Amino acid sequence: MSAVFPTVREVLALDPVRHGAPRVVAGDAGLDRPVRWVHVAEVPDIATLLGGGELVLTTGIGLPADDAGLRAFIGDLADVGVSGLVVELGRRYVSGVPRVMIAAAERRGLPLVELRRATPFVRITEAVHALIVDAQLTELRAAEEIHQRFTELSVEGADAAEVIRQAAELSGCPVVLENLSRQVLGYDPAGESAELLLDGWEQHSRRIRPAGRTAYDPDSGWLVTVVGARGQDWGRLLLRWPASGDAPSARAGEPTVAPPTRLTILIERAASTLALGRLIRRDAEGLERQLHRTLLTALLDHSRPVDEVALRAKALGVALDRRHLVGVMVRQRADDPAGEGGPEAGQARLRDLSEAVGQALREAKLTALTSAVDDNSVGALLALPDPTAEDRALSAFAGALRRVRLDAGTGRATAADVSRSGFGADGSRGGGVGAVIVAAGSGVSSLREARRSLVEARQIAEAARRDRRDLPIFRLPHVGLAGLLHLLRDEPRLQTFVERELGPLLEYDAQHPRERLLDTLRAYLEQGRNKSAGAAAAHLSRPAFYERLARIARILDVDLDSVEASLSLHVALLALEAVRTP
C-alpha cells in the first residue's frame, strides 16, 4: 500500500521529467522521500518560504557564485526538510552542477538531480500535482469506504472477529486485538504466518509504546489505538505497518515512513466499532424472548427503570417489592458439556437446564424471575419473605434441582441419567461432562441492589468451575482470593491494577528474558517474605537472590520489606495468573 504523496523516485519516472534526461548526482539514499509539492525557485533564500516536503526546481541562475554560498543554500534546504533539488543544466551550469553542491548534498543526504536536457518546468509541476491530487482523491475514497464498511458492521452488531477480519482485509496488514494485560483477544494475520505473528506476543507488545492514544511506533512498526468507551479503556487494537519487508519504509538505512492517513482512520473506526459492539451487544433471541428474560436482563444491564421491572414482574405474579432477594446462577461446569452436536445441541441443553431450574423452583415452592442469561447459564432472582428464609430456600432449591435432573424423562434415576445429570447416585456432585454448578450471591433487601446479587452469583459460578469440591451451592466465601481474582480477570480495572503494580517489571523481563525477575518476586512472596527460603525455592544463592530483590525494588520503586507493599504485589501476581489462565 503506497503513501498518499509520490516519492522522489516516482517523480523521476514521470514522462515530463524523463524528457529532461535526469541524473541523480547526490543523495540517492533519500529517493524514497515523499514529495508533498513542487516549487520553482531562482533565489538563494527560498528556504524561508518552504514548509518541508517540497521538490525544488531551479535553473541555478540566481544561486550564489561562491562555494560558501552554495553550501549554505544546500544546508538551508536540508534544514527545512525539502524532499529534493532538481537543477536544469544549460543556463547557469552547462556541463554539470558544481562539485561543492554535490558534496554538500551528499553530506546532508539531500537528493540532487541534474536535468541534462531543457524541460518546461510547468509540465513537471502539472504532472506531479496531478499525481498528488489523484492520490489524495484515492485516499478520500478509501476513507469513505472505511466509514461505510464499519458503519454497516456497527448496525449489524458484528462480533469482534468480523471487525478484525474486515480491518485486515481493508488494510492488507496484520491486525491484533489485545486486552490491557497484553493477552490476545483476536487477530487476523492478513495472509501471513499466525505463529510468527503471535509468538512471544506479550513480551513483544510491551515493547510497543506509541506516544498517544492513537499513534505509530516506528521502532516496532505497529500502528496502535486504544479501545474503550465512556472513559473505560479495555484493550488496544494494533495494525502492523509495513505489512511486508518490501515496503518503502523497510529499506535498509531509511527512516520508517509513517503509515498513510487512511490506516489511522481505519484503525480508529475499527476500535470504535469494537467498543460500540461491546456496549450494545444484544441477546440473540431478539423480540421473541420471554418476559422473564426481559426483566432479568433489564436488572443485569440497567436497560429499564427498576420501578418498571417491579411493576411488570408483579403483573407476572412475582412480587419483588419489600422482599429479600437472592441472585442464583446455575451453569454447566464445562462450556460445551457434550463436546459435540454444534450450536443447536448446545441451545437444546441450555433449554433443558432452564426448564429444570423452573421446575425445581416450583417444586421448592419458591417465587422467582428465571431465564437463561448466556450460552451456558440460567439465572434466577429469588424473592423471599425475609432474610431468615435464605439458607432454607437455597437448600430446598438445590435438592429439588438434583431430583429434577435425575428423574427427567423417566421418573427414576438410571445410570445414564446419573451420568448426564452431573450428580452422583447418592445425591453428591459428580465430575461428569454434564455436571452443573449452583451459585448464589449475597441476599439484598432492595430491588435496586438485585443486580449486585445476580452479578456476584454469576462470578461465583464462573470461579467455581476451577473448584473440584462437591458443594450443593457455592457462595462467595467458597471461592477464596484466587477464585475471586479469576472471576474478575476480564475486568479492565483489575488488569489496570496489574499493569500499575507489575508493569515496569514485566517490561524489564520482556527486555531481559533470561533474568525472569517476576519469578524471583513470586518465590519471595510465596515464601512469606523469607529471603533464605525464597532463594532456595528460586534455586539461587542467597547473595544472587538478594541482589535480584534489590533490583526489583528499584524497578518497581517499592520497599519489599513493607507488608502493605508486598501484599499489594502478591495480589497483583495472583491477578496476573488469573488473567493469563483461560
Coordinates of N, CA and C in Angstrom, one line a residue, residues 340 558 573:
E340 N -19.9 -32.1 21.6 CA -20.3 -32.4 20.2 C -21.7 -31.9 19.9
V558 N 9.5 0.3 45.1 CA 8.8 -0.1 46.3 C 9.8 -0.6 47.4
L573 N 0.2 -10.4 41.6 CA 0.7 -11.6 41.0 C -0.4 -12.7 40.8

